[in-house]
Amino acid sequence: MGFREVWVLCLSIMLAASAAAVDQQTYIVHMDTTKMVATTSPEQWYSAMIHSVNKISSLHQDEEEASNAAEILYVYKTAISGFAAKLTTKKLHSLSKIPGFLAATPDELLQLHTTHSPQFLGLHREHGLWNSSNSASDIIIGLIDSGIWPEHISFQDKGLPPVPKKWKGACEAGPKFSPSNCNKKLVGARAYIDGYEAIVGRLNVTGTFRSPRDSNGHGTHTASTAAGNIVNKASLYSQGKGVATGISFTSRIAAYKACWPMGCANADILAAMDRAVADGVDILSLSLGGGVTAFYKDNIAIAAFGAVQNGVFVSCSAGNFGSLFRSAVSNAAPWIMTVAASYTDRTFPTTVKLGNGQVFEGSSLYSGQNTAELPLVYNNTVGGQEANLCTPGSLVPAMVKGKIVVCGRGKNPRVAKGEQVKLAGGAGMILINTQLDGEELFAEPHVLPATSLGASATKAMLDYIASSKNQPTASIGFQGTKYGSRAPKVAAFSSRGPSLIGPDVIKPDVTAPGVNILAAWPPIVSPSELEFDKRRVLFNIISGTSMSCPHVSGLAALIKSAHNNWSPAAIKSALMTTAYTTDNKMSPISDVSHPNGEPADPFAIGSGHVDPEKASDPGLVYDIAPGDYLNYLCSLNYSSTQIGLLSKGNFSCPSKREVVEPGDLNYPSFSVIMKAKNVSVTLKRTVTNVGYPMSDYSVQINNPKGVEMIVKPKRLSFERSGEKLSYKVSFVALEEAEDLGEFSFGSVVWVSGKYRVRSPVAVTWQ
């Protein structure tokens, strides 16, 4: 667990303790609107409830309860049904007795989880999805994030036609933000803060804005990645220099600010999602997330379901908890597109040469001169306690001055370690990985000559320092921007499956570029995000599943442009079944978290790396109607009340004779749980022909270890476009589970001419 996660955990504990002391906090209250009187509006109905519970406190002459009056913060009407309110435990109990009440969950703070990446994805001007006839400009991408810097060149509207008539959104005024900041590219901007302030307290506006304006950088970066304009000669201090463009550069942007200095409150995120769907967005992009919880308790999952019901595609980041925490994948509901992060073939290499002649490759965005050969110091040769981590106050200037300092990861941000070295008079820094960090190499805008090194190079360097009889030395050389390295590779930080909540669905769904991504940046935020750093830039290079998510949001917009009548599930299927699993050297996509770069499995990359042009013409799609998702929840044994949180009212599960297994959800991948030899599991899938009207598909099977897959029928013959045909796959365990390890993997592929419709198979042995 990194410094940021530890800090967030401590903050959550403090906030929870504070809430317990006053016994009032914000709750997300889910309501069954079928119980509402027809002549009453939701606002009137909820206001009457709150008035009622406040009145009960007065009648009971409870002074403490009366002083903590219940208060509505938001009313939700589109993506979900209900409201957010400040309630005491007693008032919540009273509210739960009112007809129509379904459930209430405490609010919480969640955390925020491209010059070259379009080319790496195979997108080219005036070709395929970027052909002017396919690049419709009426698609609107809504991003729920830290806001936007509207004046940035990436958001200029030159050449765009008028705002689509379907758009119902607005550009809300606030400090340093006016309606005139919006244009034909940035069609809407709103800010939501009530939930945040109910948890944290009044916003300290020093260095930030109580408006849609971005003072963090994250929201501006993700917005421009998804749909920023074409900008020539973009770079970060000449690193990554080229043409910066959003994946769907003709799409419009709607920015919904729900993230503030300490995080993003669920109540604000839901208000933003609810409003975005009502405003008319086509795509929702959320580069944020929380912990792993049941779908009926997951407010983002509930609101995302409402969005999908309204035809909105929802893309979310998988999270940055890495391979250390197996099954930590966020946003794992099957109606959400869950995106992992991977490397492109662009790198920012450095050369670290040790005094014994050993040479290693690192990574850095430092743009200055190479260092000379300098003394190399580490741990007790640089200071006292925590000197090995280069935390504030741990380095002794007399021991550091003019030397290259080795710093371990943890406690404080990576770039902040370089700040500490510079303040102590150090001449350079080498940021080292542990075995748990693997070979992950972050390229970061260090404030002094500095580089990162992978775990194997770290071990060799520390061995050299420990065994050297003389003063160890090293030099750091900076090579700038290079192309053509082995890629894609899944990032070590990218969260892994399998999902604990829905193990019958492989998560994440796909992987996309998320490492060292260059995109727009506010001119008031330093590239390192440190107060100490006075540098200012127009573009910045950062990493995370937060960066891969808007890539897929942009791709969904492109596919929506080409196929306006496709459902969110069809778009998702197209991206999944056409994803590839080999790198540019024709080897399996590797996993950076593994010591020797072993192949990544579907619980790291899902169906594989997205391939936009193939996704625009996938041949077959696995479509899923909203009702199918509800039946899936029935198969998980959710109660009618729990399912009602998503269905917004009455829903009856199929009878026992009709009940389906969880694995029967018409998902474009297969996740099977096997328990014993000779046990057989049979699952059904239905595919829709979106390719050539007359086409025959034959099946190719790659059996997982220990399992035989039997597909019936082995051939699917379509006579028209839009025709649906079904098939079944039987999975037969050939060996005992204890002989096979935890997982085994395979695939089912339908082939017809140029089409290759692939579904990964993951078998979990129990």
PDB file of C-alpha atoms in Angstrom, residues 211-442:
ATOM      1  CA  SER A 211     -16.211  26.039  -9.615  1.00  0.00           C
ATOM      2  CA  PRO A 212     -15.636  23.694 -12.567  1.00  0.00           C
ATOM      3  CA  ARG A 213     -12.113  25.128 -13.033  1.00  0.00           C
ATOM      4  CA  ASP A 214      -9.403  22.509 -12.491  1.00  0.00           C
ATOM      5  CA  SER A 215      -6.644  23.223  -9.960  1.00  0.00           C
ATOM      6  CA  ASN A 216      -5.415  19.619  -9.817  1.00  0.00           C
ATOM      7  CA  GLY A 217      -4.602  18.714 -13.426  1.00  0.00           C
ATOM      8  CA  HIS A 218      -6.187  15.263 -13.421  1.00  0.00           C
ATOM      9  CA  GLY A 219      -9.482  16.345 -15.007  1.00  0.00           C
ATOM     10  CA  THR A 220      -7.839  18.469 -17.702  1.00  0.00           C
ATOM     11  CA  HIS A 221      -5.506  15.581 -18.571  1.00  0.00           C
ATOM     12  CA  THR A 222      -8.270  12.956 -18.850  1.00  0.00           C
ATOM     13  CA  ALA A 223     -10.588  15.264 -20.831  1.00  0.00           C
ATOM     14  CA  SER A 224      -7.940  16.035 -23.432  1.00  0.00           C
ATOM     15  CA  THR A 225      -6.980  12.340 -23.644  1.00  0.00           C
ATOM     16  CA  ALA A 226     -10.546  11.375 -24.489  1.00  0.00           C
ATOM     17  CA  ALA A 227     -11.514  14.222 -26.806  1.00  0.00           C
ATOM     18  CA  GLY A 228      -8.912  16.993 -26.934  1.00  0.00           C
ATOM     19  CA  ASN A 229      -8.238  18.903 -30.137  1.00  0.00           C
ATOM     20  CA  ILE A 230      -5.313  18.267 -32.470  1.00  0.00           C
ATOM     21  CA  VAL A 231      -2.335  20.280 -31.181  1.00  0.00           C
ATOM     22  CA  ASN A 232       0.940  20.393 -33.116  1.00  0.00           C
ATOM     23  CA  LYS A 233       4.372  20.414 -31.458  1.00  0.00           C
ATOM     24  CA  ALA A 234       3.116  19.377 -28.026  1.00  0.00           C
ATOM     25  CA  SER A 235       5.660  18.107 -25.504  1.00  0.00           C
ATOM     26  CA  LEU A 236       6.882  18.218 -21.925  1.00  0.00           C
ATOM     27  CA  TYR A 237      10.222  20.046 -22.129  1.00  0.00           C
ATOM     28  CA  SER A 238      10.692  18.509 -25.618  1.00  0.00           C
ATOM     29  CA  GLN A 239       9.999  15.009 -24.255  1.00  0.00           C
ATOM     30  CA  GLY A 240       7.375  13.077 -26.250  1.00  0.00           C
ATOM     31  CA  LYS A 241       7.267  15.844 -28.847  1.00  0.00           C
ATOM     32  CA  GLY A 242       4.621  15.452 -31.548  1.00  0.00           C
ATOM     33  CA  VAL A 243       0.970  16.025 -32.395  1.00  0.00           C
ATOM     34  CA  ALA A 244      -1.223  15.792 -29.292  1.00  0.00           C
ATOM     35  CA  THR A 245      -4.790  14.731 -29.929  1.00  0.00           C
ATOM     36  CA  GLY A 246      -7.674  13.213 -28.070  1.00  0.00           C
ATOM     37  CA  ILE A 247      -8.754   9.726 -29.140  1.00  0.00           C
ATOM     38  CA  SER A 248     -12.081  11.115 -30.407  1.00  0.00           C
ATOM     39  CA  PHE A 249     -10.959  14.649 -31.251  1.00  0.00           C
ATOM     40  CA  THR A 250     -14.242  15.641 -32.930  1.00  0.00           C
ATOM     41  CA  SER A 251     -16.364  14.687 -29.896  1.00  0.00           C
ATOM     42  CA  ARG A 252     -17.669  17.279 -27.451  1.00  0.00           C
ATOM     43  CA  ILE A 253     -16.688  17.429 -23.785  1.00  0.00           C
ATOM     44  CA  ALA A 254     -18.871  17.940 -20.713  1.00  0.00           C
ATOM     45  CA  ALA A 255     -16.877  18.358 -17.499  1.00  0.00           C
ATOM     46  CA  TYR A 256     -18.458  17.478 -14.138  1.00  0.00           C
ATOM     47  CA  LYS A 257     -16.247  18.404 -11.199  1.00  0.00           C
ATOM     48  CA  ALA A 258     -16.826  16.088  -8.244  1.00  0.00           C
ATOM     49  CA  CYS A 259     -13.235  15.696  -7.020  1.00  0.00           C
ATOM     50  CA  TRP A 260     -11.576  18.107  -4.605  1.00  0.00           C
ATOM     51  CA  PRO A 261      -8.254  18.260  -2.705  1.00  0.00           C
ATOM     52  CA  MET A 262      -8.960  15.331  -0.358  1.00  0.00           C
ATOM     53  CA  GLY A 263     -11.007  13.165  -2.708  1.00  0.00           C
ATOM     54  CA  CYS A 264     -14.366  12.648  -4.373  1.00  0.00           C
ATOM     55  CA  ALA A 265     -17.525  12.183  -2.272  1.00  0.00           C
ATOM     56  CA  ASN A 266     -19.948   9.514  -3.451  1.00  0.00           C
ATOM     57  CA  ALA A 267     -22.858  11.935  -3.058  1.00  0.00           C
ATOM     58  CA  ASP A 268     -21.192  14.392  -5.454  1.00  0.00           C
ATOM     59  CA  ILE A 269     -20.207  11.679  -7.955  1.00  0.00           C
ATOM     60  CA  LEU A 270     -23.791  10.399  -8.053  1.00  0.00           C
ATOM     61  CA  ALA A 271     -25.155  13.924  -8.503  1.00  0.00           C
ATOM     62  CA  ALA A 272     -22.742  14.403 -11.403  1.00  0.00           C
ATOM     63  CA  MET A 273     -23.649  11.058 -13.018  1.00  0.00           C
ATOM     64  CA  ASP A 274     -27.360  11.697 -12.583  1.00  0.00           C
ATOM     65  CA  ARG A 275     -27.079  15.162 -14.132  1.00  0.00           C
ATOM     66  CA  ALA A 276     -24.807  13.995 -16.965  1.00  0.00           C
ATOM     67  CA  VAL A 277     -27.319  11.389 -18.105  1.00  0.00           C
ATOM     68  CA  ALA A 278     -30.137  13.948 -17.947  1.00  0.00           C
ATOM     69  CA  ASP A 279     -27.960  16.447 -19.841  1.00  0.00           C
ATOM     70  CA  GLY A 280     -27.585  14.019 -22.736  1.00  0.00           C
ATOM     71  CA  VAL A 281     -24.037  12.621 -22.665  1.00  0.00           C
ATOM     72  CA  ASP A 282     -23.354   9.537 -24.801  1.00  0.00           C
ATOM     73  CA  ILE A 283     -20.269   8.347 -22.911  1.00  0.00           C
ATOM     74  CA  LEU A 284     -19.462   8.611 -19.198  1.00  0.00           C
ATOM     75  CA  SER A 285     -15.807   8.419 -18.178  1.00  0.00           C
ATOM     76  CA  LEU A 286     -14.819   7.962 -14.525  1.00  0.00           C
ATOM     77  CA  SER A 287     -11.127   7.690 -13.676  1.00  0.00           C
ATOM     78  CA  LEU A 288     -11.801   7.094  -9.983  1.00  0.00           C
ATOM     79  CA  GLY A 289     -12.975   4.397  -7.646  1.00  0.00           C
ATOM     80  CA  GLY A 290     -13.207   2.970  -4.160  1.00  0.00           C
ATOM     81  CA  GLY A 291     -13.041  -0.383  -2.444  1.00  0.00           C
ATOM     82  CA  VAL A 292     -14.533  -3.710  -3.442  1.00  0.00           C
ATOM     83  CA  THR A 293     -18.150  -4.113  -2.378  1.00  0.00           C
ATOM     84  CA  ALA A 294     -21.353  -5.864  -3.466  1.00  0.00           C
ATOM     85  CA  PHE A 295     -23.025  -4.302  -6.495  1.00  0.00           C
ATOM     86  CA  TYR A 296     -26.098  -3.301  -4.489  1.00  0.00           C
ATOM     87  CA  LYS A 297     -23.819  -1.376  -2.086  1.00  0.00           C
ATOM     88  CA  ASP A 298     -21.670   0.133  -4.843  1.00  0.00           C
ATOM     89  CA  ASN A 299     -23.171   3.524  -5.609  1.00  0.00           C
ATOM     90  CA  ILE A 300     -21.114   4.023  -8.779  1.00  0.00           C
ATOM     91  CA  ALA A 301     -22.292   0.617 -10.031  1.00  0.00           C
ATOM     92  CA  ILE A 302     -25.907   1.514  -9.268  1.00  0.00           C
ATOM     93  CA  ALA A 303     -25.718   4.876 -11.050  1.00  0.00           C
ATOM     94  CA  ALA A 304     -23.789   3.325 -13.951  1.00  0.00           C
ATOM     95  CA  PHE A 305     -26.587   0.801 -14.395  1.00  0.00           C
ATOM     96  CA  GLY A 306     -29.075   3.656 -14.637  1.00  0.00           C
ATOM     97  CA  ALA A 307     -26.838   5.299 -17.236  1.00  0.00           C
ATOM     98  CA  VAL A 308     -26.655   2.099 -19.296  1.00  0.00           C
ATOM     99  CA  GLN A 309     -30.450   1.799 -19.105  1.00  0.00           C
ATOM    100  CA  ASN A 310     -30.510   5.213 -20.772  1.00  0.00           C
ATOM    101  CA  GLY A 311     -28.136   4.091 -23.528  1.00  0.00           C
ATOM    102  CA  VAL A 312     -24.983   5.672 -22.058  1.00  0.00           C
ATOM    103  CA  PHE A 313     -21.676   3.772 -22.295  1.00  0.00           C
ATOM    104  CA  VAL A 314     -19.781   3.852 -18.963  1.00  0.00           C
ATOM    105  CA  SER A 315     -16.001   3.459 -18.831  1.00  0.00           C
ATOM    106  CA  CYS A 316     -14.121   3.262 -15.501  1.00  0.00           C
ATOM    107  CA  SER A 317     -10.540   2.761 -14.368  1.00  0.00           C
ATOM    108  CA  ALA A 318      -9.633  -0.614 -12.862  1.00  0.00           C
ATOM    109  CA  GLY A 319      -7.606   0.967 -10.038  1.00  0.00           C
ATOM    110  CA  ASN A 320      -3.922   1.241  -9.151  1.00  0.00           C
ATOM    111  CA  PHE A 321      -3.494  -1.388  -6.421  1.00  0.00           C
ATOM    112  CA  GLY A 322      -1.285  -3.587  -8.600  1.00  0.00           C
ATOM    113  CA  SER A 323      -0.559  -7.292  -8.443  1.00  0.00           C
ATOM    114  CA  LEU A 324       0.246  -7.204  -4.724  1.00  0.00           C
ATOM    115  CA  PHE A 325      -3.472  -7.092  -3.911  1.00  0.00           C
ATOM    116  CA  ARG A 326      -5.069  -9.838  -6.012  1.00  0.00           C
ATOM    117  CA  SER A 327      -8.805  -9.257  -6.601  1.00  0.00           C
ATOM    118  CA  ALA A 328      -8.520  -5.520  -5.852  1.00  0.00           C
ATOM    119  CA  VAL A 329      -9.952  -4.539  -9.251  1.00  0.00           C
ATOM    120  CA  SER A 330     -12.385  -1.611  -8.893  1.00  0.00           C
ATOM    121  CA  ASN A 331     -15.559  -0.845 -10.824  1.00  0.00           C
ATOM    122  CA  ALA A 332     -16.165  -4.519 -11.610  1.00  0.00           C
ATOM    123  CA  ALA A 333     -19.915  -4.459 -12.371  1.00  0.00           C
ATOM    124  CA  PRO A 334     -20.536  -6.266 -15.682  1.00  0.00           C
ATOM    125  CA  TRP A 335     -22.350  -3.263 -17.202  1.00  0.00           C
ATOM    126  CA  ILE A 336     -19.211  -1.109 -16.688  1.00  0.00           C
ATOM    127  CA  MET A 337     -16.227  -1.208 -19.056  1.00  0.00           C
ATOM    128  CA  THR A 338     -13.327  -1.788 -16.645  1.00  0.00           C
ATOM    129  CA  VAL A 339      -9.976  -0.667 -18.041  1.00  0.00           C
ATOM    130  CA  ALA A 340      -6.475  -1.824 -17.054  1.00  0.00           C
ATOM    131  CA  ALA A 341      -3.299   0.134 -17.895  1.00  0.00           C
ATOM    132  CA  SER A 342      -0.390  -0.806 -20.122  1.00  0.00           C
ATOM    133  CA  TYR A 343       2.738   0.628 -21.702  1.00  0.00           C
ATOM    134  CA  THR A 344       3.113   1.893 -25.268  1.00  0.00           C
ATOM    135  CA  ASP A 345       6.359   1.485 -27.236  1.00  0.00           C
ATOM    136  CA  ARG A 346       7.470   5.020 -26.301  1.00  0.00           C
ATOM    137  CA  THR A 347       9.994   5.258 -23.485  1.00  0.00           C
ATOM    138  CA  PHE A 348      12.106   7.922 -21.782  1.00  0.00           C
ATOM    139  CA  PRO A 349      15.250   5.923 -21.034  1.00  0.00           C
ATOM    140  CA  THR A 350      18.198   6.779 -18.853  1.00  0.00           C
ATOM    141  CA  THR A 351      21.553   5.107 -18.416  1.00  0.00           C
ATOM    142  CA  VAL A 352      22.893   4.445 -14.925  1.00  0.00           C
ATOM    143  CA  LYS A 353      26.588   3.519 -14.948  1.00  0.00           C
ATOM    144  CA  LEU A 354      28.113   2.236 -11.721  1.00  0.00           C
ATOM    145  CA  GLY A 355      31.718   2.610 -10.695  1.00  0.00           C
ATOM    146  CA  ASN A 356      32.311  -1.127 -11.215  1.00  0.00           C
ATOM    147  CA  GLY A 357      31.325  -0.819 -14.880  1.00  0.00           C
ATOM    148  CA  GLN A 358      27.807  -2.211 -14.645  1.00  0.00           C
ATOM    149  CA  VAL A 359      25.243  -0.331 -16.765  1.00  0.00           C
ATOM    150  CA  PHE A 360      21.461  -0.309 -16.278  1.00  0.00           C
ATOM    151  CA  GLU A 361      18.519   1.307 -18.023  1.00  0.00           C
ATOM    152  CA  GLY A 362      16.110   3.464 -16.052  1.00  0.00           C
ATOM    153  CA  SER A 363      13.459   6.041 -16.891  1.00  0.00           C
ATOM    154  CA  SER A 364      13.016   9.768 -16.299  1.00  0.00           C
ATOM    155  CA  LEU A 365      11.486  12.950 -17.700  1.00  0.00           C
ATOM    156  CA  TYR A 366      14.317  15.114 -16.394  1.00  0.00           C
ATOM    157  CA  SER A 367      15.349  17.395 -19.252  1.00  0.00           C
ATOM    158  CA  GLY A 368      18.700  18.731 -18.033  1.00  0.00           C
ATOM    159  CA  GLN A 369      22.318  17.633 -18.423  1.00  0.00           C
ATOM    160  CA  ASN A 370      23.827  14.248 -17.605  1.00  0.00           C
ATOM    161  CA  THR A 371      25.622  13.955 -14.294  1.00  0.00           C
ATOM    162  CA  ALA A 372      29.308  13.362 -13.933  1.00  0.00           C
ATOM    163  CA  GLU A 373      30.552  10.292 -12.083  1.00  0.00           C
ATOM    164  CA  LEU A 374      29.671  11.151  -8.485  1.00  0.00           C
ATOM    165  CA  PRO A 375      29.740   9.487  -5.059  1.00  0.00           C
ATOM    166  CA  LEU A 376      26.773   7.148  -4.581  1.00  0.00           C
ATOM    167  CA  VAL A 377      25.219   7.079  -1.095  1.00  0.00           C
ATOM    168  CA  TYR A 378      22.332   5.209   0.562  1.00  0.00           C
ATOM    169  CA  ASN A 379      20.623   4.580   3.877  1.00  0.00           C
ATOM    170  CA  ASN A 380      22.872   5.214   6.918  1.00  0.00           C
ATOM    171  CA  THR A 381      25.435   7.026   4.767  1.00  0.00           C
ATOM    172  CA  VAL A 382      22.940   9.828   4.026  1.00  0.00           C
ATOM    173  CA  GLY A 383      21.135  10.399   7.331  1.00  0.00           C
ATOM    174  CA  GLY A 384      19.101   8.944  10.134  1.00  0.00           C
ATOM    175  CA  GLN A 385      15.770   7.204  10.448  1.00  0.00           C
ATOM    176  CA  GLU A 386      13.924   6.819   7.117  1.00  0.00           C
ATOM    177  CA  ALA A 387      16.925   8.189   5.207  1.00  0.00           C
ATOM    178  CA  ASN A 388      16.595   5.134   2.951  1.00  0.00           C
ATOM    179  CA  LEU A 389      13.187   6.538   1.887  1.00  0.00           C
ATOM    180  CA  CYS A 390      14.334  10.177   1.647  1.00  0.00           C
ATOM    181  CA  THR A 391      11.413  11.448   3.706  1.00  0.00           C
ATOM    182  CA  PRO A 392      11.261  15.078   4.891  1.00  0.00           C
ATOM    183  CA  GLY A 393      14.020  15.844   7.415  1.00  0.00           C
ATOM    184  CA  SER A 394      15.698  12.441   7.103  1.00  0.00           C
ATOM    185  CA  LEU A 395      18.703  13.516   4.983  1.00  0.00           C
ATOM    186  CA  VAL A 396      21.782  15.175   6.494  1.00  0.00           C
ATOM    187  CA  PRO A 397      23.112  17.887   4.120  1.00  0.00           C
ATOM    188  CA  ALA A 398      26.746  17.273   5.056  1.00  0.00           C
ATOM    189  CA  MET A 399      26.376  13.604   4.063  1.00  0.00           C
ATOM    190  CA  VAL A 400      24.445  14.301   0.850  1.00  0.00           C
ATOM    191  CA  LYS A 401      25.932  17.418  -0.733  1.00  0.00           C
ATOM    192  CA  GLY A 402      27.230  16.869  -4.252  1.00  0.00           C
ATOM    193  CA  LYS A 403      26.341  13.174  -4.270  1.00  0.00           C
ATOM    194  CA  ILE A 404      23.824  10.872  -5.958  1.00  0.00           C
ATOM    195  CA  VAL A 405      21.377   9.645  -3.313  1.00  0.00           C
ATOM    196  CA  VAL A 406      19.576   6.278  -3.560  1.00  0.00           C
ATOM    197  CA  CYS A 407      15.935   6.530  -2.380  1.00  0.00           C
ATOM    198  CA  GLY A 408      13.460   3.721  -1.777  1.00  0.00           C
ATOM    199  CA  ARG A 409       9.762   3.957  -2.637  1.00  0.00           C
ATOM    200  CA  GLY A 410       7.139   4.526   0.054  1.00  0.00           C
ATOM    201  CA  LYS A 411       6.009   7.048   2.687  1.00  0.00           C
ATOM    202  CA  ASN A 412       6.181  10.155   0.448  1.00  0.00           C
ATOM    203  CA  PRO A 413       5.554  10.666  -3.302  1.00  0.00           C
ATOM    204  CA  ARG A 414       8.346   9.620  -5.658  1.00  0.00           C
ATOM    205  CA  VAL A 415       9.061  13.086  -7.088  1.00  0.00           C
ATOM    206  CA  ALA A 416       8.922  14.556  -3.555  1.00  0.00           C
ATOM    207  CA  LYS A 417      11.915  12.379  -2.636  1.00  0.00           C
ATOM    208  CA  GLY A 418      13.935  14.236  -5.244  1.00  0.00           C
ATOM    209  CA  GLU A 419      12.812  17.496  -3.676  1.00  0.00           C
ATOM    210  CA  GLN A 420      14.246  16.329  -0.347  1.00  0.00           C
ATOM    211  CA  VAL A 421      17.530  15.368  -1.989  1.00  0.00           C
ATOM    212  CA  LYS A 422      17.754  18.750  -3.715  1.00  0.00           C
ATOM    213  CA  LEU A 423      16.961  20.646  -0.510  1.00  0.00           C
ATOM    214  CA  ALA A 424      19.753  18.741   1.248  1.00  0.00           C
ATOM    215  CA  GLY A 425      22.231  19.674  -1.483  1.00  0.00           C
ATOM    216  CA  GLY A 426      22.282  16.363  -3.346  1.00  0.00           C
ATOM    217  CA  ALA A 427      23.352  16.341  -7.010  1.00  0.00           C
ATOM    218  CA  GLY A 428      21.122  13.488  -8.187  1.00  0.00           C
ATOM    219  CA  MET A 429      18.758  10.688  -7.150  1.00  0.00           C
ATOM    220  CA  ILE A 430      18.194   7.067  -8.091  1.00  0.00           C
ATOM    221  CA  LEU A 431      14.704   5.871  -7.170  1.00  0.00           C
ATOM    222  CA  ILE A 432      14.741   2.119  -6.554  1.00  0.00           C
ATOM    223  CA  ASN A 433      12.156  -0.646  -6.769  1.00  0.00           C
ATOM    224  CA  THR A 434      11.656  -3.529  -4.370  1.00  0.00           C
ATOM    225  CA  GLN A 435      10.885  -7.037  -5.630  1.00  0.00           C
ATOM    226  CA  LEU A 436       7.202  -6.241  -5.064  1.00  0.00           C
ATOM    227  CA  ASP A 437       7.483  -3.222  -7.382  1.00  0.00           C
ATOM    228  CA  GLY A 438       9.051  -5.415 -10.056  1.00  0.00           C
ATOM    229  CA  GLU A 439      10.429  -3.825 -13.210  1.00  0.00           C
ATOM    230  CA  GLU A 440       7.941  -0.926 -13.259  1.00  0.00           C
ATOM    231  CA  LEU A 441       9.740   2.196 -14.526  1.00  0.00           C
ATOM    232  CA  PHE A 442       7.927   5.487 -14.029  1.00  0.00           C
TER     233      PHE A 442
END
